Short mmCIF file of C-alpha atoms in Angstrom, two decimals:
data_model
loop_
_atom_site.label_atom_id
_atom_site.label_comp_id
_atom_site.label_asym_id
_atom_site.label_seq_id
_atom_site.Cartn_x
_atom_site.Cartn_y
_atom_site.Cartn_z
CA MET A 19 3.47 23.05 15.66
CA PRO A 20 2.89 19.36 15.17
CA ALA A 21 4.09 18.62 18.73
CA ALA A 22 1.73 21.40 20.08
CA ARG A 23 -1.21 19.89 18.13
CA ALA A 24 -0.42 16.43 19.54
CA ALA A 25 -0.27 17.72 23.00
CA LEU A 26 -3.59 19.59 22.69
CA ASP A 27 -5.22 16.48 21.11
CA ALA A 28 -4.00 14.44 24.11
CA LEU A 29 -5.29 17.00 26.49
CA ALA A 30 -8.68 17.17 24.82
CA GLU A 31 -8.94 13.31 24.78
CA GLY A 32 -8.05 13.19 28.44
CA ARG A 33 -10.70 15.80 29.39
CA GLU A 34 -13.31 13.81 27.44
CA ARG A 35 -12.45 10.64 29.14
CA LEU A 36 -12.59 12.25 32.67
CA ALA A 37 -15.91 13.73 31.78
CA GLY A 38 -17.19 10.26 30.79
CA ALA A 39 -17.98 11.40 27.17
CA GLU A 40 -15.55 8.90 25.76
CA GLY A 41 -13.93 5.99 27.53
CA LEU A 42 -11.95 4.28 24.76
CA PRO A 43 -8.37 5.05 23.81
CA ARG A 44 -7.59 6.20 20.23
CA VAL A 45 -4.97 4.95 17.85
CA ARG A 46 -4.11 7.21 14.90
CA VAL A 47 -2.95 5.25 11.89
CA ALA A 48 -1.84 6.22 8.40
CA CYS A 49 -0.71 4.34 5.31
CA LEU A 50 0.05 4.94 1.61
CA PRO A 51 -3.04 5.71 -0.54
CA SER A 52 -2.36 2.56 -2.54
CA LEU A 53 -2.68 0.39 0.57
CA ALA A 54 -5.74 2.03 2.18
CA GLY A 55 -8.08 -0.82 1.08
CA VAL A 56 -5.51 -3.57 1.83
CA VAL A 57 -4.60 -2.29 5.38
CA PHE A 58 -7.50 -0.31 6.87
CA GLY A 59 -10.46 -2.61 6.09
CA PRO A 60 -8.89 -5.87 7.40
CA LEU A 61 -7.42 -4.13 10.44
CA LEU A 62 -10.74 -2.55 11.43
CA ALA A 63 -12.53 -5.92 10.86
CA LYS A 64 -9.99 -7.71 12.99
CA LEU A 65 -10.25 -5.22 15.79
CA ALA A 66 -14.00 -4.65 15.52
CA GLU A 67 -14.73 -5.62 19.11
CA ALA A 68 -11.44 -4.43 20.61
CA PRO A 69 -11.63 -1.70 23.32
CA LEU A 70 -10.15 1.04 21.17
CA GLU A 71 -11.12 3.54 18.45
CA ILE A 72 -9.12 3.81 15.24
CA ARG A 73 -8.53 6.97 13.25
CA CYS A 74 -7.32 6.32 9.68
CA ASP A 75 -5.63 8.67 7.21
CA THR A 76 -3.48 8.43 4.09
CA ASP A 77 -0.29 10.16 3.04
CA HIS A 78 3.14 9.45 1.43
CA SER A 79 5.98 7.72 3.41
CA PRO A 80 8.03 10.83 4.24
CA GLN A 81 5.04 12.77 5.56
CA ILE A 82 3.89 9.80 7.63
CA LEU A 83 7.29 9.47 9.30
CA GLN A 84 7.30 13.21 10.09
CA GLN A 85 3.86 12.89 11.63
CA LEU A 86 4.99 9.94 13.71
CA LEU A 87 7.99 11.99 15.00
CA GLY A 88 5.65 14.90 15.76
CA GLY A 89 3.21 12.77 17.72
CA GLU A 90 0.44 13.33 15.27
CA LEU A 91 0.22 9.59 14.40
CA ASP A 92 0.74 6.42 16.49
CA ILE A 93 1.36 3.96 13.75
CA GLY A 94 2.36 4.32 10.03
CA PHE A 95 2.65 1.84 7.17
CA VAL A 96 5.25 3.07 4.68
CA LEU A 97 7.55 1.86 1.92
CA GLN A 98 11.06 0.90 3.03
CA ARG A 99 12.96 3.98 4.24
CA PRO A 100 16.30 4.45 6.03
CA ALA A 101 16.26 4.04 9.80
CA VAL A 102 14.85 7.12 11.54
CA SER A 103 16.09 8.10 15.03
CA GLY A 104 13.29 7.92 17.46
CA LEU A 105 11.15 5.49 15.49
CA GLU A 106 10.85 1.70 15.51
CA MET A 107 10.50 0.07 12.11
CA GLU A 108 9.56 -3.46 11.18
CA ALA A 109 9.29 -5.07 7.76
CA LEU A 110 5.89 -6.60 7.10
CA CYS A 111 5.89 -7.72 3.53
CA ASP A 112 8.01 -7.76 0.26
CA SER A 113 5.43 -7.54 -2.56
CA PRO A 114 6.64 -8.17 -6.20
CA ILE A 115 5.40 -5.85 -9.04
CA VAL A 116 3.15 -7.94 -11.33
CA ALA A 117 1.26 -7.47 -14.57
CA VAL A 118 -2.56 -7.95 -14.26
CA ALA A 119 -5.53 -7.79 -16.60
CA ALA A 120 -9.22 -8.66 -16.47
CA PRO A 121 -10.18 -12.21 -17.24
CA SER A 122 -11.71 -11.08 -20.60
CA HIS A 123 -8.46 -9.55 -21.76
CA PRO A 124 -6.90 -11.35 -24.79
CA LEU A 125 -3.70 -12.05 -22.92
CA ALA A 126 -5.39 -13.38 -19.73
CA GLY A 127 -6.12 -16.82 -21.29
CA ASP A 128 -2.76 -17.28 -23.10
CA GLY A 129 -1.17 -19.46 -20.44
CA ARG A 130 2.34 -18.93 -21.78
CA GLU A 131 5.08 -16.66 -20.45
CA LEU A 132 4.74 -13.47 -22.23
CA PRO A 133 7.46 -11.13 -23.39
CA LEU A 134 7.02 -7.41 -22.66
CA GLY A 135 6.65 -6.84 -26.39
CA ARG A 136 3.33 -8.67 -26.37
CA LEU A 137 1.99 -6.53 -23.54
CA ALA A 138 3.17 -3.41 -25.35
CA GLU A 139 0.51 -4.03 -27.99
CA TYR A 140 -2.23 -3.21 -25.54
CA PRO A 141 -3.21 -0.17 -23.43
CA LEU A 142 -0.78 -0.01 -20.48
CA ALA A 143 -1.08 1.51 -17.03
CA PRO A 144 1.97 0.99 -14.81
CA GLN A 145 1.30 2.35 -11.27
CA ASN A 146 3.86 4.99 -10.40
CA TRP A 147 5.34 2.92 -7.58
CA GLY A 148 8.77 4.59 -7.72
CA ASP A 149 11.94 4.76 -9.77
CA GLY A 150 11.35 1.32 -11.20
CA ALA A 151 8.13 2.41 -12.73
CA GLU A 152 9.87 5.12 -14.92
CA GLU A 153 12.46 2.46 -16.04
CA LEU A 154 9.62 0.06 -16.99
CA VAL A 155 7.98 2.77 -19.04
CA ARG A 156 11.20 3.55 -20.91
CA ARG A 157 11.56 -0.15 -21.74
CA LEU A 158 7.92 -0.46 -22.84
CA ARG A 159 8.08 2.70 -24.92
CA ARG A 160 10.84 1.21 -27.07
CA LEU A 161 8.64 -1.78 -27.74
CA ARG A 162 5.52 0.27 -28.54
CA ALA A 163 4.24 1.84 -31.73
CA PRO A 164 5.27 5.49 -31.94
CA GLY A 165 2.68 7.95 -30.56
CA ARG A 166 0.84 5.41 -28.37
CA PRO A 167 0.84 6.76 -24.71
CA ILE A 168 1.67 4.92 -21.54
CA HIS A 169 -0.19 6.32 -18.60
CA LEU A 170 1.35 6.22 -15.09
CA PRO A 171 -1.46 6.49 -12.64
CA GLN A 172 -1.38 6.75 -8.85
CA PRO A 173 -2.55 5.22 -6.52
CA ALA A 174 -2.68 1.59 -7.30
CA SER A 175 -6.47 1.55 -7.24
CA ALA A 176 -6.46 3.80 -10.29
CA ALA A 177 -4.28 1.31 -12.27
CA ARG A 178 -6.32 -1.55 -10.90
CA ASP A 179 -9.64 0.05 -12.16
CA LEU A 180 -8.17 0.56 -15.65
CA ALA A 181 -7.42 -3.13 -15.70
CA LEU A 182 -10.77 -4.17 -14.28
CA TRP A 183 -13.03 -2.08 -16.51
CA HIS A 184 -11.21 -0.56 -19.36
CA GLY A 185 -9.09 -3.21 -21.04
CA TYR A 186 -5.64 -2.09 -19.73
CA VAL A 187 -2.76 -4.16 -18.59
CA ALA A 188 -1.72 -2.68 -15.17
CA PHE A 189 1.57 -3.13 -13.44
CA VAL A 190 1.09 -3.02 -9.65
CA PRO A 191 2.37 -4.55 -6.41
CA ARG A 192 0.76 -7.84 -5.95
CA LEU A 193 -0.27 -6.89 -2.44
CA ALA A 194 -2.40 -3.99 -3.78
CA VAL A 195 -4.52 -6.35 -5.87
CA ARG A 196 -4.40 -9.54 -3.73
CA GLN A 197 -8.21 -9.69 -3.19
CA GLU A 198 -8.99 -9.11 -6.87
CA LEU A 199 -6.60 -12.00 -7.72
CA GLU A 200 -8.07 -14.26 -5.14
CA TRP A 201 -11.64 -13.59 -6.30
CA GLY A 202 -10.73 -14.01 -9.96
CA ALA A 203 -11.65 -10.42 -10.89
CA LEU A 204 -8.08 -9.96 -12.21
CA ARG A 205 -5.52 -12.37 -13.58
CA GLU A 206 -1.79 -12.14 -13.20
CA LEU A 207 -0.05 -12.42 -16.48
CA PRO A 208 3.08 -14.68 -16.51
CA LEU A 209 6.11 -12.85 -17.92
CA GLN A 210 9.32 -14.01 -19.38
CA GLU A 211 10.96 -11.05 -17.64
CA PRO A 212 12.92 -11.41 -14.42
CA GLU A 213 11.27 -9.69 -11.53
CA LEU A 214 10.21 -6.06 -12.32
CA GLY A 215 10.67 -4.75 -8.87
CA ARG A 216 9.41 -4.97 -5.27
CA TRP A 217 7.48 -2.97 -2.78
CA ARG A 218 8.83 -3.47 0.78
CA LEU A 219 6.07 -2.55 3.33
CA MET A 220 7.21 -1.38 6.72
CA MET A 221 5.37 -0.63 9.92
CA ALA A 222 6.69 2.36 11.95
CA TRP A 223 5.86 3.70 15.42
CA ARG A 224 7.37 5.80 18.02
CA GLY A 225 9.01 3.83 20.84
CA GLY A 226 8.45 4.67 24.48
CA LYS A 227 9.02 3.42 28.08
CA ARG A 228 5.33 3.63 29.02
CA PRO A 229 3.27 0.66 27.91
CA ASP A 230 0.45 1.51 25.51
CA ALA A 231 -2.05 -1.35 25.34
CA ALA A 232 -4.11 0.04 22.43
CA LYS A 233 -1.01 0.62 20.28
CA THR A 234 0.34 -2.89 21.11
CA MET A 235 -3.00 -4.45 20.16
CA MET A 236 -2.85 -2.62 16.79
CA LEU A 237 0.76 -3.69 16.15
CA GLU A 238 -0.06 -7.30 16.82
CA ALA A 239 -3.13 -7.30 14.59
CA ALA A 240 -1.00 -5.84 11.77
CA ARG A 241 1.63 -8.59 12.24
CA THR A 242 -1.12 -11.21 12.04
CA LEU A 243 -2.35 -9.71 8.80
CA ALA A 244 1.13 -9.63 7.32
CA ASP A 245 1.36 -13.41 7.86
CA ASP A 246 -1.41 -13.66 5.17
CA TRP A 247 0.37 -11.20 2.85
CA ARG A 248 3.64 -13.18 2.64
#
């Protein structure tokens, strides 16, 4: 069924272009919900005058890979996965998990490296970024007063908003809050802990013998963005 849909979409697009109703190629792109703001906005801004139209969607990594294989998508931005036959995959960024809080938070102006026990005194919102998030929650729970909850929101924007507006300490990939950190809307809290974990962002697409100028343009724009993320 996915392959049939992709074939029908291609047929419809071809008919529209022949009829003169639409003369620009389309590139269908998807990424994780937590990265929509990080990826889609800068990509569309960079390609604003490029001769192509971009269709954006969000989903989880396994589903994005399946849609790429089925021809429903052209490019996907996913977390690190094992190699998939039929797909090209390229690492774009390794983003550490960091603790962040609003500038008005009592810990934001401390300046010293903080043990996890200090953070455990405050409302906490680790983003559910994977297995490492559950392990962090288990560690924090041992340091926390009995009966105090630890919420595990998803996507990263939910954890970010709890830190921005509601006095929480959020644990998120630095990439997901890079603009807020640059603007000073959030502060990264220095920790005594070794690294809490990493998010490895990959770009995936279906290889082919025929050149696709629009897809190539999108891939190059994403690589340029990734230079700023590192």
